[in-house]
Amino acid sequence: LAKTTQPISMDSYEGQEVNITCSHNNIATNDYITWYQQFPSQGPRFIIQGYKTKVTNEVASLFIPADRKSSTLSLPRVSLSDTAVYYCLVRGDYKLSFGAGTTVTVRA
Amino acid sequence: NAGVTQTPKFRILKIGQSMTLQCTQDMNHNYMYWYRQDPGMGLKLIYYSVGAGITDKGEVPNGYNVSRSTTEDFPLRLELAAPSQTSVYFCASSRDIQETQYFGPGTRLLVL
């Protein structure tokens, strides 16, 4: 029942910027967009959250267009340790599960 | 703050056995969640709670039960274990539905 769609996988190299786009066509007015990162054998951890326009923290940037039907997580200058699964979550429905996420593989 | 703690870390069950997965948070969060994650898949919501005494079903509640007698604790009960319940179980909590979820380290369950 996930309301989001994101690519299954992406490959990158160290030092590059990685951009992951998530589609959420049915986003509700009061929904926030949240991104999580998960390493193997660990629980997901919060990366960034936004409602509209652009949000930036020490780890990533989140770009949200005016119609809010999609969002793009940007990871600047990735390193090998950024290899993980990234989940886009639109939270407004209590019963939402996480989708399959995007597996990002960073190569040397 | 310990955050969200889960016990046990790993457990092997025989078919038909029962067990309780424990989850405790020390952040005074109202919202708590139980997810299961099968290999290579995303997290599926089993049950959630919006406060002590209030629980509701998520996407995959069959075969599980929960209770929330205190703000801190949110145990997950498996009554009759089945091989299909082999998975990694994550507990999480958040202050509000829109706010960040904090996850525990997970419980790996194997049903044979």
PDB file of C-alpha atoms in Angstrom:
ATOM      1  CA  LEU A   1       0.000   0.000   0.000  1.00  0.00           C
ATOM      2  CA  ALA A   2       3.014   2.277  -0.304  1.00  0.00           C
ATOM      3  CA  LYS A   3       2.103   5.545  -1.919  1.00  0.00           C
ATOM      4  CA  THR A   4       5.563   6.097  -3.349  1.00  0.00           C
ATOM      5  CA  THR A   5       7.525   4.888  -6.373  1.00  0.00           C
ATOM      6  CA  GLN A   6      11.305   4.988  -6.595  1.00  0.00           C
ATOM      7  CA  PRO A   7      13.960   3.254  -8.723  1.00  0.00           C
ATOM      8  CA  ILE A   8      14.985  -0.185  -7.547  1.00  0.00           C
ATOM      9  CA  SER A   9      18.722   0.453  -7.784  1.00  0.00           C
ATOM     10  CA  MET A  10      21.378   2.990  -8.706  1.00  0.00           C
ATOM     11  CA  ASP A  11      25.122   2.696  -9.143  1.00  0.00           C
ATOM     12  CA  SER A  12      27.623   5.464  -8.538  1.00  0.00           C
ATOM     13  CA  TYR A  13      31.301   6.126  -7.922  1.00  0.00           C
ATOM     14  CA  GLU A  14      33.036   7.745  -5.009  1.00  0.00           C
ATOM     15  CA  GLY A  15      32.948  11.527  -5.123  1.00  0.00           C
ATOM     16  CA  GLN A  16      29.915  11.733  -7.393  1.00  0.00           C
ATOM     17  CA  GLU A  17      26.549  13.215  -6.560  1.00  0.00           C
ATOM     18  CA  VAL A  18      23.647  10.778  -6.342  1.00  0.00           C
ATOM     19  CA  ASN A  19      20.086  11.906  -6.982  1.00  0.00           C
ATOM     20  CA  ILE A  20      17.155   9.619  -6.199  1.00  0.00           C
ATOM     21  CA  THR A  21      13.700  10.685  -7.318  1.00  0.00           C
ATOM     22  CA  CYS A  22      10.558   9.473  -5.602  1.00  0.00           C
ATOM     23  CA  SER A  23       7.069   9.821  -7.113  1.00  0.00           C
ATOM     24  CA  HIS A  24       4.118  10.401  -4.796  1.00  0.00           C
ATOM     25  CA  ASN A  25       1.249  11.477  -7.035  1.00  0.00           C
ATOM     26  CA  ASN A  26      -1.408  11.096  -4.353  1.00  0.00           C
ATOM     27  CA  ILE A  27       0.333  13.107  -1.655  1.00  0.00           C
ATOM     28  CA  ALA A  28      -2.111  14.794   0.702  1.00  0.00           C
ATOM     29  CA  THR A  29      -1.997  18.413   1.760  1.00  0.00           C
ATOM     30  CA  ASN A  30      -0.669  17.660   5.225  1.00  0.00           C
ATOM     31  CA  ASP A  31       1.831  14.950   4.219  1.00  0.00           C
ATOM     32  CA  TYR A  32       5.520  15.402   4.824  1.00  0.00           C
ATOM     33  CA  ILE A  33       8.162  13.601   2.749  1.00  0.00           C
ATOM     34  CA  THR A  34      10.777  11.711   4.723  1.00  0.00           C
ATOM     35  CA  TRP A  35      13.841   9.806   3.571  1.00  0.00           C
ATOM     36  CA  TYR A  36      15.516   7.013   5.483  1.00  0.00           C
ATOM     37  CA  GLN A  37      18.749   5.090   4.991  1.00  0.00           C
ATOM     38  CA  GLN A  38      19.204   1.445   5.889  1.00  0.00           C
ATOM     39  CA  PHE A  39      22.415  -0.546   6.127  1.00  0.00           C
ATOM     40  CA  PRO A  40      22.364  -4.358   6.182  1.00  0.00           C
ATOM     41  CA  SER A  41      21.287  -5.853   9.514  1.00  0.00           C
ATOM     42  CA  GLN A  42      20.291  -2.458  10.903  1.00  0.00           C
ATOM     43  CA  GLY A  43      17.062  -0.548  11.277  1.00  0.00           C
ATOM     44  CA  PRO A  44      16.418   2.441   9.001  1.00  0.00           C
ATOM     45  CA  ARG A  45      17.658   5.798  10.166  1.00  0.00           C
ATOM     46  CA  PHE A  46      16.367   9.251   9.344  1.00  0.00           C
ATOM     47  CA  ILE A  47      18.165  11.298   6.691  1.00  0.00           C
ATOM     48  CA  ILE A  48      15.989  14.291   5.892  1.00  0.00           C
ATOM     49  CA  GLN A  49      12.409  15.516   5.857  1.00  0.00           C
ATOM     50  CA  GLY A  50      10.651  18.267   3.964  1.00  0.00           C
ATOM     51  CA  TYR A  51       7.281  19.695   3.028  1.00  0.00           C
ATOM     52  CA  LYS A  52       8.037  21.952   0.060  1.00  0.00           C
ATOM     53  CA  THR A  53      10.880  23.663  -1.851  1.00  0.00           C
ATOM     54  CA  LYS A  54      14.351  22.714  -0.654  1.00  0.00           C
ATOM     55  CA  VAL A  55      15.714  21.378   2.595  1.00  0.00           C
ATOM     56  CA  THR A  56      19.393  20.835   3.313  1.00  0.00           C
ATOM     57  CA  ASN A  57      21.233  19.333   6.244  1.00  0.00           C
ATOM     58  CA  GLU A  58      24.771  18.112   6.818  1.00  0.00           C
ATOM     59  CA  VAL A  59      24.073  14.831   5.044  1.00  0.00           C
ATOM     60  CA  ALA A  60      21.761  15.524   2.104  1.00  0.00           C
ATOM     61  CA  SER A  61      19.450  17.885   0.280  1.00  0.00           C
ATOM     62  CA  LEU A  62      15.804  17.338  -0.535  1.00  0.00           C
ATOM     63  CA  PHE A  63      14.190  19.073  -3.501  1.00  0.00           C
ATOM     64  CA  ILE A  64      10.400  19.243  -3.690  1.00  0.00           C
ATOM     65  CA  PRO A  65       8.689  20.939  -6.661  1.00  0.00           C
ATOM     66  CA  ALA A  66       5.675  23.155  -6.234  1.00  0.00           C
ATOM     67  CA  ASP A  67       3.138  20.419  -7.068  1.00  0.00           C
ATOM     68  CA  ARG A  68       4.775  18.095  -4.474  1.00  0.00           C
ATOM     69  CA  LYS A  69       4.061  15.034  -6.619  1.00  0.00           C
ATOM     70  CA  SER A  70       7.701  14.029  -6.519  1.00  0.00           C
ATOM     71  CA  SER A  71      10.831  14.686  -4.519  1.00  0.00           C
ATOM     72  CA  THR A  72      14.540  14.207  -5.121  1.00  0.00           C
ATOM     73  CA  LEU A  73      17.078  13.192  -2.511  1.00  0.00           C
ATOM     74  CA  SER A  74      20.539  14.451  -3.344  1.00  0.00           C
ATOM     75  CA  LEU A  75      23.623  12.923  -1.755  1.00  0.00           C
ATOM     76  CA  PRO A  76      26.688  15.053  -2.491  1.00  0.00           C
ATOM     77  CA  ARG A  77      30.082  13.466  -3.041  1.00  0.00           C
ATOM     78  CA  VAL A  78      29.182   9.930  -1.997  1.00  0.00           C
ATOM     79  CA  SER A  79      31.664   7.548  -0.433  1.00  0.00           C
ATOM     80  CA  LEU A  80      31.732   3.767  -0.147  1.00  0.00           C
ATOM     81  CA  SER A  81      29.989   4.036   3.214  1.00  0.00           C
ATOM     82  CA  ASP A  82      26.924   5.533   1.528  1.00  0.00           C
ATOM     83  CA  THR A  83      26.143   2.151  -0.034  1.00  0.00           C
ATOM     84  CA  ALA A  84      22.725   1.393   1.444  1.00  0.00           C
ATOM     85  CA  VAL A  85      19.007   1.192   0.747  1.00  0.00           C
ATOM     86  CA  TYR A  86      17.199   4.536   0.678  1.00  0.00           C
ATOM     87  CA  TYR A  87      13.484   4.776   1.395  1.00  0.00           C
ATOM     88  CA  CYS A  88      11.105   7.576   0.535  1.00  0.00           C
ATOM     89  CA  LEU A  89       8.138   7.741   2.883  1.00  0.00           C
ATOM     90  CA  VAL A  90       5.084   9.937   2.643  1.00  0.00           C
ATOM     91  CA  ARG A  91       3.544   9.886   6.053  1.00  0.00           C
ATOM     92  CA  GLY A  92      -0.022  10.863   6.529  1.00  0.00           C
ATOM     93  CA  ASP A  93      -1.621   7.457   6.556  1.00  0.00           C
ATOM     94  CA  TYR A  94      -0.901   5.512   9.740  1.00  0.00           C
ATOM     95  CA  LYS A  95      -1.046   2.210   7.917  1.00  0.00           C
ATOM     96  CA  LEU A  96       1.705   2.942   5.454  1.00  0.00           C
ATOM     97  CA  SER A  97       4.497   0.485   5.006  1.00  0.00           C
ATOM     98  CA  PHE A  98       7.867   1.310   3.511  1.00  0.00           C
ATOM     99  CA  GLY A  99       8.278   0.503  -0.174  1.00  0.00           C
ATOM    100  CA  ALA A 100      11.156  -1.603  -1.481  1.00  0.00           C
ATOM    101  CA  GLY A 101      13.464   1.410  -1.507  1.00  0.00           C
ATOM    102  CA  THR A 102      16.395   2.215  -3.794  1.00  0.00           C
ATOM    103  CA  THR A 103      19.595   0.243  -3.396  1.00  0.00           C
ATOM    104  CA  VAL A 104      22.492   2.605  -3.970  1.00  0.00           C
ATOM    105  CA  THR A 105      25.849   0.983  -4.648  1.00  0.00           C
ATOM    106  CA  VAL A 106      28.928   3.194  -4.525  1.00  0.00           C
ATOM    107  CA  ARG A 107      32.044   1.855  -6.197  1.00  0.00           C
ATOM    108  CA  ALA A 108      35.652   2.931  -5.803  1.00  0.00           C
TER     109      ALA A 108
ATOM    110  CA  ASN B   1      18.914   7.874  26.239  1.00  0.00           C
ATOM    111  CA  ALA B   2      18.991   4.292  25.004  1.00  0.00           C
ATOM    112  CA  GLY B   3      16.428   5.106  22.299  1.00  0.00           C
ATOM    113  CA  VAL B   4      14.515   2.042  21.120  1.00  0.00           C
ATOM    114  CA  THR B   5      15.619  -1.310  22.476  1.00  0.00           C
ATOM    115  CA  GLN B   6      14.471  -4.735  21.329  1.00  0.00           C
ATOM    116  CA  THR B   7      14.904  -8.184  22.801  1.00  0.00           C
ATOM    117  CA  PRO B   8      15.856 -10.818  21.900  1.00  0.00           C
ATOM    118  CA  LYS B   9      18.319 -10.164  19.069  1.00  0.00           C
ATOM    119  CA  PHE B  10      17.812 -13.609  17.578  1.00  0.00           C
ATOM    120  CA  ARG B  11      15.466 -16.503  18.210  1.00  0.00           C
ATOM    121  CA  ILE B  12      14.688 -19.874  16.678  1.00  0.00           C
ATOM    122  CA  LEU B  13      11.137 -21.133  17.128  1.00  0.00           C
ATOM    123  CA  LYS B  14       9.501 -24.401  16.251  1.00  0.00           C
ATOM    124  CA  ILE B  15       6.261 -24.354  14.277  1.00  0.00           C
ATOM    125  CA  GLY B  16       3.334 -23.805  16.638  1.00  0.00           C
ATOM    126  CA  GLN B  17       5.357 -22.263  19.446  1.00  0.00           C
ATOM    127  CA  SER B  18       4.588 -18.815  20.770  1.00  0.00           C
ATOM    128  CA  MET B  19       6.785 -15.936  21.835  1.00  0.00           C
ATOM    129  CA  THR B  20       6.792 -12.260  22.635  1.00  0.00           C
ATOM    130  CA  LEU B  21       9.140  -9.763  21.045  1.00  0.00           C
ATOM    131  CA  GLN B  22       9.884  -6.958  23.437  1.00  0.00           C
ATOM    132  CA  CYS B  23      10.218  -3.287  22.496  1.00  0.00           C
ATOM    133  CA  THR B  24      10.919  -0.378  24.821  1.00  0.00           C
ATOM    134  CA  GLN B  25      11.547   3.301  24.133  1.00  0.00           C
ATOM    135  CA  ASP B  26      12.720   5.945  26.568  1.00  0.00           C
ATOM    136  CA  MET B  27      11.907   9.037  24.510  1.00  0.00           C
ATOM    137  CA  ASN B  28       8.322   9.417  25.753  1.00  0.00           C
ATOM    138  CA  HIS B  29       7.023   8.971  22.218  1.00  0.00           C
ATOM    139  CA  ASN B  30       3.319   8.501  21.701  1.00  0.00           C
ATOM    140  CA  TYR B  31       3.563   6.556  18.459  1.00  0.00           C
ATOM    141  CA  MET B  32       5.066   3.100  18.234  1.00  0.00           C
ATOM    142  CA  TYR B  33       5.249   0.669  15.326  1.00  0.00           C
ATOM    143  CA  TRP B  34       6.109  -2.909  14.519  1.00  0.00           C
ATOM    144  CA  TYR B  35       7.478  -3.786  11.082  1.00  0.00           C
ATOM    145  CA  ARG B  36       8.688  -6.970   9.517  1.00  0.00           C
ATOM    146  CA  GLN B  37      11.308  -7.101   6.800  1.00  0.00           C
ATOM    147  CA  ASP B  38      11.770 -10.128   4.594  1.00  0.00           C
ATOM    148  CA  PRO B  39      15.050 -10.565   2.681  1.00  0.00           C
ATOM    149  CA  GLY B  40      15.479  -7.978  -0.075  1.00  0.00           C
ATOM    150  CA  MET B  41      12.160  -6.329   0.714  1.00  0.00           C
ATOM    151  CA  GLY B  42      10.983  -3.153   2.328  1.00  0.00           C
ATOM    152  CA  LEU B  43       9.455  -2.896   5.773  1.00  0.00           C
ATOM    153  CA  LYS B  44       5.822  -3.890   6.138  1.00  0.00           C
ATOM    154  CA  LEU B  45       3.777  -2.433   8.964  1.00  0.00           C
ATOM    155  CA  ILE B  46       2.280  -5.068  11.268  1.00  0.00           C
ATOM    156  CA  TYR B  47       0.696  -3.004  14.041  1.00  0.00           C
ATOM    157  CA  TYR B  48       0.986   0.491  15.371  1.00  0.00           C
ATOM    158  CA  SER B  49      -0.061   2.406  18.466  1.00  0.00           C
ATOM    159  CA  VAL B  50      -0.878   6.085  18.913  1.00  0.00           C
ATOM    160  CA  GLY B  51      -0.652   5.979  22.690  1.00  0.00           C
ATOM    161  CA  ALA B  52      -1.044   3.794  25.743  1.00  0.00           C
ATOM    162  CA  GLY B  53      -4.124   1.627  25.413  1.00  0.00           C
ATOM    163  CA  ILE B  54      -4.626   2.344  21.704  1.00  0.00           C
ATOM    164  CA  THR B  55      -3.462  -0.030  18.979  1.00  0.00           C
ATOM    165  CA  ASP B  56      -4.484  -0.724  15.407  1.00  0.00           C
ATOM    166  CA  LYS B  57      -3.646  -3.011  12.530  1.00  0.00           C
ATOM    167  CA  GLY B  58      -1.173  -2.218   9.822  1.00  0.00           C
ATOM    168  CA  GLU B  59      -0.765  -3.868   6.456  1.00  0.00           C
ATOM    169  CA  VAL B  60       0.119  -7.415   7.646  1.00  0.00           C
ATOM    170  CA  PRO B  61      -1.410  -8.070  11.115  1.00  0.00           C
ATOM    171  CA  ASN B  62      -2.463 -11.715  10.705  1.00  0.00           C
ATOM    172  CA  GLY B  63      -0.716 -14.069  13.126  1.00  0.00           C
ATOM    173  CA  TYR B  64       0.321 -11.276  15.503  1.00  0.00           C
ATOM    174  CA  ASN B  65      -1.065  -9.442  18.493  1.00  0.00           C
ATOM    175  CA  VAL B  66       0.076  -6.360  20.370  1.00  0.00           C
ATOM    176  CA  SER B  67      -0.668  -4.478  23.553  1.00  0.00           C
ATOM    177  CA  ARG B  68       0.312  -1.039  24.828  1.00  0.00           C
ATOM    178  CA  SER B  69      -0.205  -0.793  28.564  1.00  0.00           C
ATOM    179  CA  THR B  70       2.473   1.878  29.041  1.00  0.00           C
ATOM    180  CA  THR B  71       3.975   4.621  26.904  1.00  0.00           C
ATOM    181  CA  GLU B  72       7.354   2.920  26.956  1.00  0.00           C
ATOM    182  CA  ASP B  73       6.524  -0.674  26.020  1.00  0.00           C
ATOM    183  CA  PHE B  74       4.990  -2.180  22.902  1.00  0.00           C
ATOM    184  CA  PRO B  75       5.368  -5.982  22.860  1.00  0.00           C
ATOM    185  CA  LEU B  76       4.538  -8.072  19.795  1.00  0.00           C
ATOM    186  CA  ARG B  77       3.070 -11.520  20.368  1.00  0.00           C
ATOM    187  CA  LEU B  78       3.245 -14.484  17.996  1.00  0.00           C
ATOM    188  CA  GLU B  79       0.753 -17.113  19.145  1.00  0.00           C
ATOM    189  CA  LEU B  80       1.301 -19.996  16.709  1.00  0.00           C
ATOM    190  CA  ALA B  81       4.575 -19.539  14.884  1.00  0.00           C
ATOM    191  CA  ALA B  82       4.624 -20.442  11.195  1.00  0.00           C
ATOM    192  CA  PRO B  83       7.548 -20.605   8.731  1.00  0.00           C
ATOM    193  CA  SER B  84       6.044 -17.591   6.912  1.00  0.00           C
ATOM    194  CA  GLN B  85       6.838 -15.523  10.004  1.00  0.00           C
ATOM    195  CA  THR B  86      10.558 -16.027   9.534  1.00  0.00           C
ATOM    196  CA  SER B  87      11.750 -12.457   9.167  1.00  0.00           C
ATOM    197  CA  VAL B  88      13.523  -9.557  10.829  1.00  0.00           C
ATOM    198  CA  TYR B  89      11.254  -7.549  13.102  1.00  0.00           C
ATOM    199  CA  PHE B  90      11.833  -3.867  13.745  1.00  0.00           C
ATOM    200  CA  CYS B  91      10.179  -1.740  16.363  1.00  0.00           C
ATOM    201  CA  ALA B  92      10.085   2.036  15.962  1.00  0.00           C
ATOM    202  CA  SER B  93       8.719   5.063  17.743  1.00  0.00           C
ATOM    203  CA  SER B  94       7.985   8.675  16.905  1.00  0.00           C
ATOM    204  CA  ARG B  95       6.675  11.704  18.723  1.00  0.00           C
ATOM    205  CA  ASP B  96       4.012  12.317  16.112  1.00  0.00           C
ATOM    206  CA  ILE B  97       2.840  10.604  12.915  1.00  0.00           C
ATOM    207  CA  GLN B  98       4.685  13.115  10.745  1.00  0.00           C
ATOM    208  CA  GLU B  99       7.886  13.107  12.754  1.00  0.00           C
ATOM    209  CA  THR B 100      11.018  11.029  12.489  1.00  0.00           C
ATOM    210  CA  GLN B 101      10.753   7.381  13.375  1.00  0.00           C
ATOM    211  CA  TYR B 102      13.520   5.950  15.527  1.00  0.00           C
ATOM    212  CA  PHE B 103      14.183   2.280  14.978  1.00  0.00           C
ATOM    213  CA  GLY B 104      15.451  -0.442  17.248  1.00  0.00           C
ATOM    214  CA  PRO B 105      18.228  -2.847  16.205  1.00  0.00           C
ATOM    215  CA  GLY B 106      15.797  -5.561  15.153  1.00  0.00           C
ATOM    216  CA  THR B 107      14.974  -9.139  16.162  1.00  0.00           C
ATOM    217  CA  ARG B 108      15.858 -11.899  13.740  1.00  0.00           C
ATOM    218  CA  LEU B 109      13.319 -14.719  13.974  1.00  0.00           C
ATOM    219  CA  LEU B 110      13.652 -18.129  12.374  1.00  0.00           C
ATOM    220  CA  VAL B 111      10.690 -20.507  12.457  1.00  0.00           C
ATOM    221  CA  LEU B 112      11.487 -24.122  11.658  1.00  0.00           C
TER     222      LEU B 112
END
